[in-house]
Amino acid sequence: AQSVTQLDSHVSVSEGTPVLLRCNYSSSYSPSLFWYVQHPNKGLQLLLKYTSAATLVKGINGFEAEFKKSETSFHLTKPSAHMSDAAEYFCVVSDPWPGTASKLTFGTGTRLQVTL
Amino acid sequence: DTGVSQDPRHKITKRGQNVTFRCDPISEHNRLYWYRQTLGQGPEFLTYFQNEAQLEKSRLLSDRFSAERPKGSFSTLEIQRTEQGDSAMYLCASSGETNRGGGNTIYFGEGSWLTVV
């Protein structure tokens, strides 16, 4: 079974400093991996996705993530945090094979707090 | 393209009552998903439709839950005889065909909050 582990339940950074949200995955195949963001009382917005192309994936709002097979990691980074980045972030793995349900398995989430 | 729409956004109901949520996926998306998210947790998969066919159901979907997608467009999720443990956000999502070599993108609605009192 595929799974993801988000190593931090809560991360606090100062505005303007770098952001690092950590995620490790477990998969029998070369996985498809995603990061979604959820602002309070809102649905989920896709930040970026990895689907076996370039290992460094750029997403929206200045976020990027690097797929490292040797470390089974897919950490999310941003060079400079903004107050509007405060939200819950989910690392997600998906069944990669065509013709099957794209069932997403979510991590437990990392709450990002951005302080002045 | 207006995205995935869900209705109602919030529902408060008494224990034992039935509730129904509606989801309108992105037009031309043939795959539709329902997820449930409780406070402090990530969303959990409930069920999946390809067109009008319900192809997969989670064990989380007890016999009090039923989902339909009669014409392969909008979907409904009904919960009968609600229990306090059903209080959660119910998320709908949709996607197009899967491409070989990678996962297709799944787009989520803003969710329907259910509170059972």
JSON list of C-alpha atoms in Angstrom, two decimals:
[
{"chain": "A", "resi": 1, "resn": "ALA", "atom": "CA", "xyz": [0.00, 0.00, 0.00]},
{"chain": "A", "resi": 2, "resn": "GLN", "atom": "CA", "xyz": [1.15, 3.48, -0.78]},
{"chain": "A", "resi": 3, "resn": "SER", "atom": "CA", "xyz": [1.52, 6.01, 1.99]},
{"chain": "A", "resi": 4, "resn": "VAL", "atom": "CA", "xyz": [3.04, 9.35, 2.84]},
{"chain": "A", "resi": 5, "resn": "THR", "atom": "CA", "xyz": [4.45, 10.59, 6.12]},
{"chain": "A", "resi": 6, "resn": "GLN", "atom": "CA", "xyz": [4.60, 14.26, 6.91]},
{"chain": "A", "resi": 7, "resn": "LEU", "atom": "CA", "xyz": [7.35, 14.63, 9.42]},
{"chain": "A", "resi": 8, "resn": "ASP", "atom": "CA", "xyz": [6.14, 17.82, 11.09]},
{"chain": "A", "resi": 9, "resn": "SER", "atom": "CA", "xyz": [2.61, 18.50, 12.23]},
{"chain": "A", "resi": 10, "resn": "HIS", "atom": "CA", "xyz": [3.37, 22.18, 12.77]},
{"chain": "A", "resi": 11, "resn": "VAL", "atom": "CA", "xyz": [6.00, 24.51, 11.31]},
{"chain": "A", "resi": 12, "resn": "SER", "atom": "CA", "xyz": [6.46, 28.14, 12.28]},
{"chain": "A", "resi": 13, "resn": "VAL", "atom": "CA", "xyz": [8.58, 30.59, 10.26]},
{"chain": "A", "resi": 14, "resn": "SER", "atom": "CA", "xyz": [9.06, 34.32, 10.16]},
{"chain": "A", "resi": 15, "resn": "GLU", "atom": "CA", "xyz": [7.86, 36.24, 7.15]},
{"chain": "A", "resi": 16, "resn": "GLY", "atom": "CA", "xyz": [10.61, 36.47, 4.57]},
{"chain": "A", "resi": 17, "resn": "THR", "atom": "CA", "xyz": [12.46, 33.35, 5.73]},
{"chain": "A", "resi": 18, "resn": "PRO", "atom": "CA", "xyz": [12.59, 30.02, 3.90]},
{"chain": "A", "resi": 19, "resn": "VAL", "atom": "CA", "xyz": [9.93, 27.35, 4.25]},
{"chain": "A", "resi": 20, "resn": "LEU", "atom": "CA", "xyz": [10.63, 23.60, 4.39]},
{"chain": "A", "resi": 21, "resn": "LEU", "atom": "CA", "xyz": [7.81, 21.11, 4.79]},
{"chain": "A", "resi": 22, "resn": "ARG", "atom": "CA", "xyz": [8.99, 17.52, 4.86]},
{"chain": "A", "resi": 23, "resn": "CYS", "atom": "CA", "xyz": [7.34, 14.49, 3.31]},
{"chain": "A", "resi": 24, "resn": "ASN", "atom": "CA", "xyz": [8.50, 10.91, 2.89]},
{"chain": "A", "resi": 25, "resn": "TYR", "atom": "CA", "xyz": [6.62, 8.41, 0.77]},
{"chain": "A", "resi": 26, "resn": "SER", "atom": "CA", "xyz": [6.29, 4.66, 0.53]},
{"chain": "A", "resi": 27, "resn": "SER", "atom": "CA", "xyz": [5.31, 3.13, -2.79]},
{"chain": "A", "resi": 28, "resn": "SER", "atom": "CA", "xyz": [5.82, -0.08, -4.72]},
{"chain": "A", "resi": 29, "resn": "TYR", "atom": "CA", "xyz": [5.91, 1.85, -7.97]},
{"chain": "A", "resi": 30, "resn": "SER", "atom": "CA", "xyz": [7.33, 5.10, -9.20]},
{"chain": "A", "resi": 31, "resn": "PRO", "atom": "CA", "xyz": [4.69, 7.23, -7.58]},
{"chain": "A", "resi": 32, "resn": "SER", "atom": "CA", "xyz": [2.78, 10.32, -8.55]},
{"chain": "A", "resi": 33, "resn": "LEU", "atom": "CA", "xyz": [3.14, 12.84, -5.76]},
{"chain": "A", "resi": 34, "resn": "PHE", "atom": "CA", "xyz": [1.33, 16.06, -5.03]},
{"chain": "A", "resi": 35, "resn": "TRP", "atom": "CA", "xyz": [1.23, 18.89, -2.56]},
{"chain": "A", "resi": 36, "resn": "TYR", "atom": "CA", "xyz": [-2.13, 20.44, -1.79]},
{"chain": "A", "resi": 37, "resn": "VAL", "atom": "CA", "xyz": [-2.81, 23.50, 0.38]},
{"chain": "A", "resi": 38, "resn": "GLN", "atom": "CA", "xyz": [-5.92, 24.12, 2.42]},
{"chain": "A", "resi": 39, "resn": "HIS", "atom": "CA", "xyz": [-6.72, 27.54, 3.84]},
{"chain": "A", "resi": 40, "resn": "PRO", "atom": "CA", "xyz": [-9.11, 27.72, 6.81]},
{"chain": "A", "resi": 41, "resn": "ASN", "atom": "CA", "xyz": [-12.63, 26.61, 5.95]},
{"chain": "A", "resi": 42, "resn": "LYS", "atom": "CA", "xyz": [-11.65, 26.18, 2.32]},
{"chain": "A", "resi": 43, "resn": "GLY", "atom": "CA", "xyz": [-11.23, 23.27, -0.04]},
{"chain": "A", "resi": 44, "resn": "LEU", "atom": "CA", "xyz": [-7.96, 21.88, -1.30]},
{"chain": "A", "resi": 45, "resn": "GLN", "atom": "CA", "xyz": [-5.86, 23.67, -3.90]},
{"chain": "A", "resi": 46, "resn": "LEU", "atom": "CA", "xyz": [-3.19, 21.90, -5.90]},
{"chain": "A", "resi": 47, "resn": "LEU", "atom": "CA", "xyz": [0.25, 23.48, -5.39]},
{"chain": "A", "resi": 48, "resn": "LEU", "atom": "CA", "xyz": [2.30, 21.18, -7.57]},
{"chain": "A", "resi": 49, "resn": "LYS", "atom": "CA", "xyz": [2.62, 17.61, -8.82]},
{"chain": "A", "resi": 50, "resn": "TYR", "atom": "CA", "xyz": [5.36, 15.16, -9.71]},
{"chain": "A", "resi": 51, "resn": "THR", "atom": "CA", "xyz": [4.60, 12.61, -12.42]},
{"chain": "A", "resi": 52, "resn": "SER", "atom": "CA", "xyz": [7.97, 11.04, -13.33]},
{"chain": "A", "resi": 53, "resn": "ALA", "atom": "CA", "xyz": [9.22, 13.92, -15.45]},
{"chain": "A", "resi": 54, "resn": "ALA", "atom": "CA", "xyz": [11.64, 16.49, -13.97]},
{"chain": "A", "resi": 55, "resn": "THR", "atom": "CA", "xyz": [12.55, 15.73, -10.37]},
{"chain": "A", "resi": 56, "resn": "LEU", "atom": "CA", "xyz": [12.42, 19.41, -9.40]},
{"chain": "A", "resi": 57, "resn": "VAL", "atom": "CA", "xyz": [8.85, 20.54, -9.69]},
{"chain": "A", "resi": 58, "resn": "LYS", "atom": "CA", "xyz": [7.79, 24.17, -9.61]},
{"chain": "A", "resi": 59, "resn": "GLY", "atom": "CA", "xyz": [4.32, 25.07, -8.43]},
{"chain": "A", "resi": 60, "resn": "ILE", "atom": "CA", "xyz": [2.20, 28.08, -7.78]},
{"chain": "A", "resi": 61, "resn": "ASN", "atom": "CA", "xyz": [2.97, 30.94, -5.41]},
{"chain": "A", "resi": 62, "resn": "GLY", "atom": "CA", "xyz": [6.73, 30.32, -5.51]},
{"chain": "A", "resi": 63, "resn": "PHE", "atom": "CA", "xyz": [6.62, 26.80, -4.05]},
{"chain": "A", "resi": 64, "resn": "GLU", "atom": "CA", "xyz": [8.70, 23.95, -5.39]},
{"chain": "A", "resi": 65, "resn": "ALA", "atom": "CA", "xyz": [9.42, 20.37, -4.44]},
{"chain": "A", "resi": 66, "resn": "GLU", "atom": "CA", "xyz": [12.17, 17.92, -5.27]},
{"chain": "A", "resi": 67, "resn": "PHE", "atom": "CA", "xyz": [11.56, 14.21, -5.80]},
{"chain": "A", "resi": 68, "resn": "LYS", "atom": "CA", "xyz": [14.45, 12.19, -4.36]},
{"chain": "A", "resi": 69, "resn": "LYS", "atom": "CA", "xyz": [14.02, 8.50, -5.01]},
{"chain": "A", "resi": 70, "resn": "SER", "atom": "CA", "xyz": [17.08, 7.48, -3.00]},
{"chain": "A", "resi": 71, "resn": "GLU", "atom": "CA", "xyz": [15.65, 9.21, 0.06]},
{"chain": "A", "resi": 72, "resn": "THR", "atom": "CA", "xyz": [11.98, 8.50, -0.76]},
{"chain": "A", "resi": 73, "resn": "SER", "atom": "CA", "xyz": [11.31, 12.15, -0.08]},
{"chain": "A", "resi": 74, "resn": "PHE", "atom": "CA", "xyz": [9.27, 14.92, -1.66]},
{"chain": "A", "resi": 75, "resn": "HIS", "atom": "CA", "xyz": [9.91, 17.98, 0.48]},
{"chain": "A", "resi": 76, "resn": "LEU", "atom": "CA", "xyz": [8.14, 21.27, -0.22]},
{"chain": "A", "resi": 77, "resn": "THR", "atom": "CA", "xyz": [10.15, 24.50, -0.14]},
{"chain": "A", "resi": 78, "resn": "LYS", "atom": "CA", "xyz": [9.74, 28.21, -0.70]},
{"chain": "A", "resi": 79, "resn": "PRO", "atom": "CA", "xyz": [12.59, 30.72, -0.51]},
{"chain": "A", "resi": 80, "resn": "SER", "atom": "CA", "xyz": [10.65, 33.43, 1.30]},
{"chain": "A", "resi": 81, "resn": "ALA", "atom": "CA", "xyz": [7.47, 32.97, 3.32]},
{"chain": "A", "resi": 82, "resn": "HIS", "atom": "CA", "xyz": [4.56, 35.35, 3.06]},
{"chain": "A", "resi": 83, "resn": "MET", "atom": "CA", "xyz": [1.80, 35.86, 5.57]},
{"chain": "A", "resi": 84, "resn": "SER", "atom": "CA", "xyz": [-0.70, 34.52, 3.04]},
{"chain": "A", "resi": 85, "resn": "ASP", "atom": "CA", "xyz": [1.14, 31.17, 3.04]},
{"chain": "A", "resi": 86, "resn": "ALA", "atom": "CA", "xyz": [-0.23, 30.33, 6.48]},
{"chain": "A", "resi": 87, "resn": "ALA", "atom": "CA", "xyz": [-2.38, 27.24, 5.90]},
{"chain": "A", "resi": 88, "resn": "GLU", "atom": "CA", "xyz": [-2.48, 23.45, 6.15]},
{"chain": "A", "resi": 89, "resn": "TYR", "atom": "CA", "xyz": [-0.33, 21.60, 3.63]},
{"chain": "A", "resi": 90, "resn": "PHE", "atom": "CA", "xyz": [-0.90, 18.01, 2.58]},
{"chain": "A", "resi": 91, "resn": "CYS", "atom": "CA", "xyz": [1.54, 15.68, 0.87]},
{"chain": "A", "resi": 92, "resn": "VAL", "atom": "CA", "xyz": [-0.34, 13.20, -1.29]},
{"chain": "A", "resi": 93, "resn": "VAL", "atom": "CA", "xyz": [0.50, 10.04, -3.23]},
{"chain": "A", "resi": 94, "resn": "SER", "atom": "CA", "xyz": [-1.53, 8.62, -6.09]},
{"chain": "A", "resi": 95, "resn": "ASP", "atom": "CA", "xyz": [-1.76, 5.29, -7.85]},
{"chain": "A", "resi": 96, "resn": "PRO", "atom": "CA", "xyz": [0.30, 5.90, -11.02]},
{"chain": "A", "resi": 97, "resn": "TRP", "atom": "CA", "xyz": [-1.08, 3.26, -13.35]},
{"chain": "A", "resi": 98, "resn": "PRO", "atom": "CA", "xyz": [-3.52, 4.23, -16.09]},
{"chain": "A", "resi": 99, "resn": "GLY", "atom": "CA", "xyz": [-6.97, 2.76, -16.09]},
{"chain": "A", "resi": 100, "resn": "THR", "atom": "CA", "xyz": [-7.30, 2.56, -12.35]},
{"chain": "A", "resi": 101, "resn": "ALA", "atom": "CA", "xyz": [-8.91, 4.92, -9.93]},
{"chain": "A", "resi": 102, "resn": "SER", "atom": "CA", "xyz": [-6.64, 7.80, -9.05]},
{"chain": "A", "resi": 103, "resn": "LYS", "atom": "CA", "xyz": [-7.16, 7.27, -5.40]},
{"chain": "A", "resi": 104, "resn": "LEU", "atom": "CA", "xyz": [-5.24, 9.84, -3.43]},
{"chain": "A", "resi": 105, "resn": "THR", "atom": "CA", "xyz": [-3.71, 8.96, -0.09]},
{"chain": "A", "resi": 106, "resn": "PHE", "atom": "CA", "xyz": [-3.15, 12.01, 2.06]},
{"chain": "A", "resi": 107, "resn": "GLY", "atom": "CA", "xyz": [-0.63, 12.65, 4.77]},
{"chain": "A", "resi": 108, "resn": "THR", "atom": "CA", "xyz": [-1.82, 13.97, 8.09]},
{"chain": "A", "resi": 109, "resn": "GLY", "atom": "CA", "xyz": [-0.94, 17.53, 7.17]},
{"chain": "A", "resi": 110, "resn": "THR", "atom": "CA", "xyz": [1.50, 20.21, 8.28]},
{"chain": "A", "resi": 111, "resn": "ARG", "atom": "CA", "xyz": [0.16, 23.46, 9.62]},
{"chain": "A", "resi": 112, "resn": "LEU", "atom": "CA", "xyz": [2.36, 26.35, 8.51]},
{"chain": "A", "resi": 113, "resn": "GLN", "atom": "CA", "xyz": [2.36, 29.41, 10.72]},
{"chain": "A", "resi": 114, "resn": "VAL", "atom": "CA", "xyz": [3.98, 32.62, 9.44]},
{"chain": "A", "resi": 115, "resn": "THR", "atom": "CA", "xyz": [4.87, 35.30, 11.95]},
{"chain": "A", "resi": 116, "resn": "LEU", "atom": "CA", "xyz": [5.90, 38.91, 11.51]},
{"chain": "B", "resi": 1, "resn": "ASP", "atom": "CA", "xyz": [-14.95, 26.54, -16.12]},
{"chain": "B", "resi": 2, "resn": "THR", "atom": "CA", "xyz": [-16.35, 27.26, -12.68]},
{"chain": "B", "resi": 3, "resn": "GLY", "atom": "CA", "xyz": [-14.54, 24.51, -10.82]},
{"chain": "B", "resi": 4, "resn": "VAL", "atom": "CA", "xyz": [-16.09, 21.85, -8.62]},
{"chain": "B", "resi": 5, "resn": "SER", "atom": "CA", "xyz": [-19.21, 23.10, -6.85]},
{"chain": "B", "resi": 6, "resn": "GLN", "atom": "CA", "xyz": [-20.71, 21.65, -3.71]},
{"chain": "B", "resi": 7, "resn": "ASP", "atom": "CA", "xyz": [-24.02, 22.35, -2.03]},
{"chain": "B", "resi": 8, "resn": "PRO", "atom": "CA", "xyz": [-24.84, 23.04, 0.72]},
{"chain": "B", "resi": 9, "resn": "ARG", "atom": "CA", "xyz": [-21.62, 24.42, 2.13]},
{"chain": "B", "resi": 10, "resn": "HIS", "atom": "CA", "xyz": [-22.80, 23.94, 5.69]},
{"chain": "B", "resi": 11, "resn": "LYS", "atom": "CA", "xyz": [-25.44, 21.68, 7.19]},
{"chain": "B", "resi": 12, "resn": "ILE", "atom": "CA", "xyz": [-26.46, 21.24, 10.80]},
{"chain": "B", "resi": 13, "resn": "THR", "atom": "CA", "xyz": [-28.75, 18.33, 11.45]},
{"chain": "B", "resi": 14, "resn": "LYS", "atom": "CA", "xyz": [-30.12, 16.40, 14.37]},
{"chain": "B", "resi": 15, "resn": "ARG", "atom": "CA", "xyz": [-28.93, 12.90, 15.01]},
{"chain": "B", "resi": 16, "resn": "GLY", "atom": "CA", "xyz": [-31.05, 10.38, 13.16]},
{"chain": "B", "resi": 17, "resn": "GLN", "atom": "CA", "xyz": [-31.98, 12.69, 10.30]},
{"chain": "B", "resi": 18, "resn": "ASN", "atom": "CA", "xyz": [-31.00, 12.12, 6.69]},
{"chain": "B", "resi": 19, "resn": "VAL", "atom": "CA", "xyz": [-28.84, 14.57, 4.77]},
{"chain": "B", "resi": 20, "resn": "THR", "atom": "CA", "xyz": [-27.91, 14.85, 1.13]},
{"chain": "B", "resi": 21, "resn": "PHE", "atom": "CA", "xyz": [-24.99, 16.69, -0.45]},
{"chain": "B", "resi": 22, "resn": "ARG", "atom": "CA", "xyz": [-24.68, 17.58, -4.10]},
{"chain": "B", "resi": 23, "resn": "CYS", "atom": "CA", "xyz": [-21.55, 17.91, -6.20]},
{"chain": "B", "resi": 24, "resn": "ASP", "atom": "CA", "xyz": [-21.22, 19.41, -9.67]},
{"chain": "B", "resi": 25, "resn": "PRO", "atom": "CA", "xyz": [-17.84, 18.47, -11.14]},
{"chain": "B", "resi": 26, "resn": "ILE", "atom": "CA", "xyz": [-15.82, 20.40, -13.68]},
{"chain": "B", "resi": 27, "resn": "SER", "atom": "CA", "xyz": [-17.59, 20.01, -17.00]},
{"chain": "B", "resi": 28, "resn": "GLU", "atom": "CA", "xyz": [-16.30, 17.13, -19.15]},
{"chain": "B", "resi": 29, "resn": "HIS", "atom": "CA", "xyz": [-14.56, 15.49, -16.21]},
{"chain": "B", "resi": 30, "resn": "ASN", "atom": "CA", "xyz": [-15.64, 11.87, -16.28]},
{"chain": "B", "resi": 31, "resn": "ARG", "atom": "CA", "xyz": [-14.21, 10.91, -12.88]},
{"chain": "B", "resi": 32, "resn": "LEU", "atom": "CA", "xyz": [-15.76, 12.04, -9.65]},
{"chain": "B", "resi": 33, "resn": "TYR", "atom": "CA", "xyz": [-14.61, 11.34, -6.11]},
{"chain": "B", "resi": 34, "resn": "TRP", "atom": "CA", "xyz": [-15.93, 11.80, -2.60]},
{"chain": "B", "resi": 35, "resn": "TYR", "atom": "CA", "xyz": [-13.62, 12.25, 0.37]},
{"chain": "B", "resi": 36, "resn": "ARG", "atom": "CA", "xyz": [-14.28, 12.86, 4.05]},
{"chain": "B", "resi": 37, "resn": "GLN", "atom": "CA", "xyz": [-12.13, 15.05, 6.27]},
{"chain": "B", "resi": 38, "resn": "THR", "atom": "CA", "xyz": [-12.42, 15.22, 10.03]},
{"chain": "B", "resi": 39, "resn": "LEU", "atom": "CA", "xyz": [-10.83, 17.92, 12.16]},
{"chain": "B", "resi": 40, "resn": "GLY", "atom": "CA", "xyz": [-7.06, 17.69, 12.28]},
{"chain": "B", "resi": 41, "resn": "GLN", "atom": "CA", "xyz": [-6.85, 14.92, 9.72]},
{"chain": "B", "resi": 42, "resn": "GLY", "atom": "CA", "xyz": [-6.18, 14.60, 6.04]},
{"chain": "B", "resi": 43, "resn": "PRO", "atom": "CA", "xyz": [-9.01, 13.70, 3.68]},
{"chain": "B", "resi": 44, "resn": "GLU", "atom": "CA", "xyz": [-9.93, 10.02, 3.40]},
{"chain": "B", "resi": 45, "resn": "PHE", "atom": "CA", "xyz": [-11.24, 8.42, 0.23]},
{"chain": "B", "resi": 46, "resn": "LEU", "atom": "CA", "xyz": [-14.88, 7.36, 0.26]},
{"chain": "B", "resi": 47, "resn": "THR", "atom": "CA", "xyz": [-15.92, 6.48, -3.27]},
{"chain": "B", "resi": 48, "resn": "TYR", "atom": "CA", "xyz": [-15.22, 7.01, -6.95]},
{"chain": "B", "resi": 49, "resn": "PHE", "atom": "CA", "xyz": [-17.29, 7.22, -10.12]},
{"chain": "B", "resi": 50, "resn": "GLN", "atom": "CA", "xyz": [-16.25, 6.94, -13.71]},
{"chain": "B", "resi": 51, "resn": "ASN", "atom": "CA", "xyz": [-19.12, 8.42, -15.65]},
{"chain": "B", "resi": 52, "resn": "GLU", "atom": "CA", "xyz": [-22.23, 6.98, -13.98]},
{"chain": "B", "resi": 53, "resn": "ALA", "atom": "CA", "xyz": [-20.56, 3.81, -12.71]},
{"chain": "B", "resi": 54, "resn": "GLN", "atom": "CA", "xyz": [-19.48, 3.62, -9.08]},
{"chain": "B", "resi": 55, "resn": "LEU", "atom": "CA", "xyz": [-16.23, 1.69, -9.40]},
{"chain": "B", "resi": 56, "resn": "GLU", "atom": "CA", "xyz": [-14.77, 1.76, -5.95]},
{"chain": "B", "resi": 57, "resn": "LYS", "atom": "CA", "xyz": [-16.00, 2.21, -2.40]},
{"chain": "B", "resi": 58, "resn": "SER", "atom": "CA", "xyz": [-14.02, 2.52, 0.80]},
{"chain": "B", "resi": 59, "resn": "ARG", "atom": "CA", "xyz": [-14.82, 0.43, 3.83]},
{"chain": "B", "resi": 60, "resn": "LEU", "atom": "CA", "xyz": [-15.47, 3.79, 5.48]},
{"chain": "B", "resi": 61, "resn": "LEU", "atom": "CA", "xyz": [-18.65, 3.99, 3.44]},
{"chain": "B", "resi": 62, "resn": "SER", "atom": "CA", "xyz": [-21.09, 2.16, 5.71]},
{"chain": "B", "resi": 63, "resn": "ASP", "atom": "CA", "xyz": [-24.52, 1.05, 4.56]},
{"chain": "B", "resi": 64, "resn": "ARG", "atom": "CA", "xyz": [-25.94, 4.35, 5.83]},
{"chain": "B", "resi": 65, "resn": "PHE", "atom": "CA", "xyz": [-24.05, 6.12, 3.09]},
{"chain": "B", "resi": 66, "resn": "SER", "atom": "CA", "xyz": [-25.07, 6.05, -0.55]},
{"chain": "B", "resi": 67, "resn": "ALA", "atom": "CA", "xyz": [-23.66, 7.92, -3.49]},
{"chain": "B", "resi": 68, "resn": "GLU", "atom": "CA", "xyz": [-25.09, 8.25, -6.97]},
{"chain": "B", "resi": 69, "resn": "ARG", "atom": "CA", "xyz": [-24.17, 9.82, -10.24]},
{"chain": "B", "resi": 70, "resn": "PRO", "atom": "CA", "xyz": [-27.21, 9.01, -12.35]},
{"chain": "B", "resi": 71, "resn": "LYS", "atom": "CA", "xyz": [-26.33, 10.77, -15.59]},
{"chain": "B", "resi": 72, "resn": "GLY", "atom": "CA", "xyz": [-22.59, 10.86, -15.27]},
{"chain": "B", "resi": 73, "resn": "SER", "atom": "CA", "xyz": [-22.61, 14.55, -14.42]},
{"chain": "B", "resi": 74, "resn": "PHE", "atom": "CA", "xyz": [-23.54, 15.73, -10.91]},
{"chain": "B", "resi": 75, "resn": "SER", "atom": "CA", "xyz": [-23.38, 13.41, -7.93]},
{"chain": "B", "resi": 76, "resn": "THR", "atom": "CA", "xyz": [-25.20, 13.13, -4.62]},
{"chain": "B", "resi": 77, "resn": "LEU", "atom": "CA", "xyz": [-24.00, 11.72, -1.32]},
{"chain": "B", "resi": 78, "resn": "GLU", "atom": "CA", "xyz": [-26.74, 10.77, 1.11]},
{"chain": "B", "resi": 79, "resn": "ILE", "atom": "CA", "xyz": [-26.24, 9.89, 4.74]},
{"chain": "B", "resi": 80, "resn": "GLN", "atom": "CA", "xyz": [-29.15, 8.18, 6.43]},
{"chain": "B", "resi": 81, "resn": "ARG", "atom": "CA", "xyz": [-29.78, 8.11, 10.18]},
{"chain": "B", "resi": 82, "resn": "THR", "atom": "CA", "xyz": [-26.91, 10.48, 10.85]},
{"chain": "B", "resi": 83, "resn": "GLU", "atom": "CA", "xyz": [-24.69, 9.93, 13.88]},
{"chain": "B", "resi": 84, "resn": "GLN", "atom": "CA", "xyz": [-22.46, 12.40, 15.68]},
{"chain": "B", "resi": 85, "resn": "GLY", "atom": "CA", "xyz": [-19.45, 10.59, 14.27]},
{"chain": "B", "resi": 86, "resn": "ASP", "atom": "CA", "xyz": [-20.56, 11.62, 10.79]},
{"chain": "B", "resi": 87, "resn": "SER", "atom": "CA", "xyz": [-19.67, 15.23, 11.57]},
{"chain": "B", "resi": 88, "resn": "ALA", "atom": "CA", "xyz": [-16.97, 16.12, 9.06]},
{"chain": "B", "resi": 89, "resn": "MET", "atom": "CA", "xyz": [-16.30, 17.96, 5.86]},
{"chain": "B", "resi": 90, "resn": "TYR", "atom": "CA", "xyz": [-17.34, 16.05, 2.78]},
{"chain": "B", "resi": 91, "resn": "LEU", "atom": "CA", "xyz": [-15.18, 16.92, -0.19]},
{"chain": "B", "resi": 92, "resn": "CYS", "atom": "CA", "xyz": [-16.01, 16.26, -3.80]},
{"chain": "B", "resi": 93, "resn": "ALA", "atom": "CA", "xyz": [-13.37, 16.18, -6.53]},
{"chain": "B", "resi": 94, "resn": "SER", "atom": "CA", "xyz": [-13.21, 15.51, -10.23]},
{"chain": "B", "resi": 95, "resn": "SER", "atom": "CA", "xyz": [-10.65, 14.68, -12.89]},
{"chain": "B", "resi": 96, "resn": "GLY", "atom": "CA", "xyz": [-10.32, 13.81, -16.55]},
{"chain": "B", "resi": 97, "resn": "GLU", "atom": "CA", "xyz": [-8.76, 10.68, -18.08]},
{"chain": "B", "resi": 98, "resn": "THR", "atom": "CA", "xyz": [-5.57, 9.33, -16.59]},
{"chain": "B", "resi": 99, "resn": "ASN", "atom": "CA", "xyz": [-2.52, 9.73, -18.80]},
{"chain": "B", "resi": 100, "resn": "ARG", "atom": "CA", "xyz": [-0.04, 6.89, -19.05]},
{"chain": "B", "resi": 101, "resn": "GLY", "atom": "CA", "xyz": [3.05, 7.46, -16.98]},
{"chain": "B", "resi": 102, "resn": "GLY", "atom": "CA", "xyz": [1.56, 9.72, -14.37]},
{"chain": "B", "resi": 103, "resn": "GLY", "atom": "CA", "xyz": [-1.40, 10.67, -12.27]},
{"chain": "B", "resi": 104, "resn": "ASN", "atom": "CA", "xyz": [-4.06, 12.96, -13.59]},
{"chain": "B", "resi": 105, "resn": "THR", "atom": "CA", "xyz": [-4.83, 16.10, -11.66]},
{"chain": "B", "resi": 106, "resn": "ILE", "atom": "CA", "xyz": [-7.72, 15.94, -9.23]},
{"chain": "B", "resi": 107, "resn": "TYR", "atom": "CA", "xyz": [-9.53, 19.18, -8.51]},
{"chain": "B", "resi": 108, "resn": "PHE", "atom": "CA", "xyz": [-11.42, 19.61, -5.25]},
{"chain": "B", "resi": 109, "resn": "GLY", "atom": "CA", "xyz": [-14.48, 21.60, -4.33]},
{"chain": "B", "resi": 110, "resn": "GLU", "atom": "CA", "xyz": [-14.66, 23.69, -1.19]},
{"chain": "B", "resi": 111, "resn": "GLY", "atom": "CA", "xyz": [-16.44, 20.99, 0.73]},
{"chain": "B", "resi": 112, "resn": "SER", "atom": "CA", "xyz": [-19.71, 20.56, 2.59]},
{"chain": "B", "resi": 113, "resn": "TRP", "atom": "CA", "xyz": [-19.46, 20.84, 6.35]},
{"chain": "B", "resi": 114, "resn": "LEU", "atom": "CA", "xyz": [-21.77, 18.54, 8.28]},
{"chain": "B", "resi": 115, "resn": "THR", "atom": "CA", "xyz": [-22.46, 18.98, 11.98]},
{"chain": "B", "resi": 116, "resn": "VAL", "atom": "CA", "xyz": [-24.65, 16.39, 13.66]},
{"chain": "B", "resi": 117, "resn": "VAL", "atom": "CA", "xyz": [-26.06, 17.53, 16.99]}
]
